[in-house]
Amino acid sequence: MKLYLVPTPVGNLGDMTYRGVEVLRSVDLILAEDTRTSRVLLQHYSIDTPMQSYHIFNEHQTVADLVERLKGGTTIAVVTDAGTPGISDPGFLLVREAVKAGVEVECLPGATAFVPALIDSGLPCDRFTFLGFLPHKKGRQTAIRALADEERTMIIYESPFRLVKLLEELSEVLGEERQVSVSREISKIHAETARGNLAEVLAHFRQKEVKGEIVVILSGKCQ
């Protein structure tokens, strides 16, 4: 019995690791955040392992059954639409319960969006804090105000539909001169990283239709 967490490409399908492919071929079951998205990857690598849907809306209802299957000898791999399971995606809950039940757990090294975005930003990456998605409504302003005194480089995930709003909010609270880097469509054909102060990057994205997954890298206080 074993639970694998298998990172999948955040953009280019060629970023999949050889070992990741081997594990997905060898397990009994693949838990996929969106089976339609994962099917594209599996077909690309000729993987015919059975899939089951596993996402934030059903993970609490299915985790007990999945742990029992693991304890019964089933080998399972978890994948998300892109990146490493458990990083702002489903996976943590199943890992926690599997560990409690004595099931062996292994996360393979591989793609996650914030690492290339952080390094590409040109901002200090020796000390950083990963914030994931900020609250959409309740607690959002409190969360943003709390960033003002953070001295480490900050990593924020955001929807393309809310990117301009986020940059506006950050500018109001932290000041227009705070340095920021925004990466989108990482490793895809139309990959882009916009760097500058908040005013400059905000002006850039106000002029275009924003698409793709977004990673915002924000400089810390006094950096």
XYZ file of C-alpha atoms in Angstrom:
223
model
C 0.000 0.000 0.000
C 1.343 3.392 -0.958
C 0.125 6.872 -1.797
C 2.041 8.877 -4.393
C 1.663 12.581 -5.075
C 2.756 13.170 -8.654
C 3.477 16.682 -9.956
C 2.198 17.402 -13.454
C 3.299 20.120 -15.904
C 2.111 23.662 -15.233
C 2.247 24.319 -18.974
C 4.363 22.398 -21.468
C 3.560 18.660 -21.385
C 7.244 17.973 -21.987
C 7.965 19.055 -18.411
C 6.587 15.770 -17.079
C 9.308 13.659 -15.448
C 10.145 10.119 -16.571
C 9.535 8.822 -13.068
C 6.192 10.577 -12.875
C 5.081 8.735 -16.000
C 6.356 5.420 -14.612
C 4.452 5.874 -11.351
C 1.204 6.802 -13.119
C 1.517 3.673 -15.248
C 2.247 1.401 -12.303
C -0.375 2.414 -9.705
C -3.817 0.852 -9.403
C -5.714 4.155 -9.411
C -5.127 7.813 -10.257
C -7.047 10.467 -8.346
C -7.450 13.483 -10.643
C -8.664 16.981 -9.798
C -10.357 17.161 -13.216
C -10.377 13.884 -15.146
C -10.898 15.729 -18.443
C -7.732 17.747 -17.955
C -5.706 14.784 -16.718
C -6.912 12.593 -19.584
C -5.040 14.838 -22.029
C -1.813 14.206 -20.116
C -2.436 10.471 -19.760
C -3.220 10.059 -23.453
C -0.093 12.023 -24.371
C 2.034 9.512 -22.452
C -0.063 6.417 -23.316
C -1.111 5.851 -19.706
C -4.302 3.792 -19.321
C -4.509 3.558 -15.518
C -8.090 4.015 -14.200
C -8.946 7.494 -12.931
C -11.313 8.776 -10.275
C -12.363 12.356 -9.628
C -10.833 13.895 -6.500
C -11.281 17.621 -5.890
C -12.022 20.177 -3.168
C -15.759 19.542 -3.398
C -15.623 15.798 -2.724
C -12.368 15.154 -0.856
C -13.946 15.252 2.611
C -16.601 12.746 1.534
C -14.155 10.336 -0.133
C -11.039 10.444 2.038
C -12.122 7.735 4.511
C -12.913 5.278 1.718
C -9.646 6.056 -0.049
C -7.631 5.437 3.116
C -9.371 2.089 3.580
C -8.507 1.147 0.008
C -4.890 2.121 0.623
C -4.801 0.031 3.798
C -6.262 -2.839 1.784
C -3.294 -2.803 -0.589
C -4.394 -0.432 -3.352
C -1.637 1.816 -4.685
C -2.903 5.299 -5.512
C -1.439 8.384 -7.193
C -2.850 11.895 -6.808
C -2.528 14.466 -9.596
C -3.969 17.946 -10.007
C -4.669 19.966 -13.119
C -1.174 21.447 -12.950
C 1.701 21.440 -10.485
C 2.220 19.582 -7.230
C -0.787 18.194 -5.326
C -1.317 19.837 -1.952
C 0.072 23.237 -2.997
C -3.175 25.279 -3.171
C -4.751 22.117 -4.608
C -6.332 18.931 -3.209
C -3.963 16.453 -1.592
C -3.171 17.604 1.939
C -6.243 16.044 3.563
C -5.619 12.613 2.044
C -1.916 12.750 2.952
C -2.726 13.647 6.552
C -5.204 10.809 6.977
C -2.978 8.315 5.159
C -0.069 9.162 7.468
C -2.333 8.729 10.511
C -3.334 5.308 9.193
C 0.266 4.205 8.727
C 0.156 4.294 4.929
C 3.440 5.047 3.168
C 3.330 8.422 1.383
C 5.754 9.749 -1.215
C 5.669 13.048 -3.076
C 7.723 12.999 -6.260
C 9.829 16.070 -7.072
C 8.565 18.041 -10.016
C 6.706 21.046 -11.312
C 5.154 23.726 -9.148
C 4.351 27.155 -10.520
C 5.810 29.363 -7.819
C 9.431 28.174 -8.089
C 10.122 29.361 -11.661
C 8.060 32.517 -11.027
C 10.100 33.300 -7.912
C 13.448 32.776 -9.614
C 12.401 34.657 -12.773
C 11.269 37.634 -10.682
C 14.766 38.840 -9.859
C 13.594 39.444 -6.286
C 15.404 37.861 -3.295
C 14.615 34.161 -3.069
C 16.783 33.138 -0.126
C 13.879 33.895 2.245
C 10.268 33.889 1.091
C 6.749 33.146 2.267
C 4.121 31.307 0.229
C 0.637 32.774 0.713
C -1.305 30.921 -1.974
C -4.675 32.472 -2.815
C -5.699 35.364 -0.577
C -9.297 35.361 0.731
C -11.728 36.477 -1.978
C -14.066 38.430 0.299
C -14.129 38.035 4.077
C -10.748 38.843 5.561
C -9.185 39.976 2.291
C -8.363 43.529 3.354
C -6.995 42.310 6.670
C -4.793 39.819 4.838
C -3.492 42.493 2.459
C -2.765 44.965 5.260
C -0.785 42.262 7.043
C 1.614 42.148 4.080
C 2.851 45.704 4.675
C 5.413 44.722 7.315
C 6.469 41.383 5.824
C 10.225 41.491 5.154
C 10.439 38.309 3.093
C 9.597 38.009 -0.594
C 5.907 37.066 -0.880
C 4.334 34.569 -3.279
C 0.646 34.949 -4.119
C -1.554 32.950 -6.487
C -4.348 34.823 -8.246
C -7.042 34.301 -10.848
C -6.566 36.195 -14.139
C -9.984 37.746 -13.530
C -8.862 39.298 -10.218
C -5.265 40.199 -11.044
C -5.874 43.896 -11.756
C -7.966 44.230 -8.590
C -5.209 42.591 -6.529
C -2.543 44.914 -7.940
C -4.784 47.899 -7.192
C -5.303 46.749 -3.598
C -1.602 46.092 -3.074
C -0.754 49.519 -4.513
C -3.183 51.252 -2.159
C -1.854 49.499 0.942
C 1.848 49.049 0.169
C 2.456 52.032 -2.099
C 2.977 52.245 -5.842
C 6.770 51.902 -5.608
C 6.769 48.409 -4.084
C 8.490 46.022 -6.510
C 6.497 43.182 -8.007
C 6.793 40.501 -10.658
C 3.802 38.801 -12.293
C 4.258 35.541 -14.212
C 1.539 33.878 -16.269
C 1.268 30.931 -18.650
C 4.518 29.525 -17.210
C 6.355 27.247 -19.701
C 3.633 27.743 -22.335
C 3.987 29.409 -25.750
C 2.655 32.745 -24.508
C 4.551 32.759 -21.196
C 5.078 36.242 -19.804
C 6.742 37.823 -16.791
C 6.100 41.520 -16.111
C 8.467 43.189 -13.629
C 8.580 46.667 -12.093
C 6.896 48.602 -9.355
C 3.211 48.123 -8.635
C 2.201 51.187 -10.650
C 4.098 50.003 -13.737
C 2.892 46.409 -13.631
C -0.685 47.516 -12.933
C -0.618 49.819 -15.966
C 0.705 46.932 -18.086
C -2.097 44.538 -17.183
C -4.821 47.176 -17.387
C -4.100 47.403 -21.102
C -4.637 43.765 -21.975
C -6.931 40.805 -21.472
C -5.305 38.646 -18.824
C -5.338 34.880 -19.345
C -3.704 31.866 -17.736
C -2.551 30.895 -14.279
C -1.059 33.820 -12.353
C 1.805 33.934 -9.836
C 2.519 37.276 -8.158
C 5.940 37.753 -6.541
C 5.970 40.763 -4.211
C 9.065 42.270 -2.661
C 9.270 42.435 1.095
C 9.523 45.592 3.154
C 12.852 47.400 2.645
C 14.052 44.961 -0.028
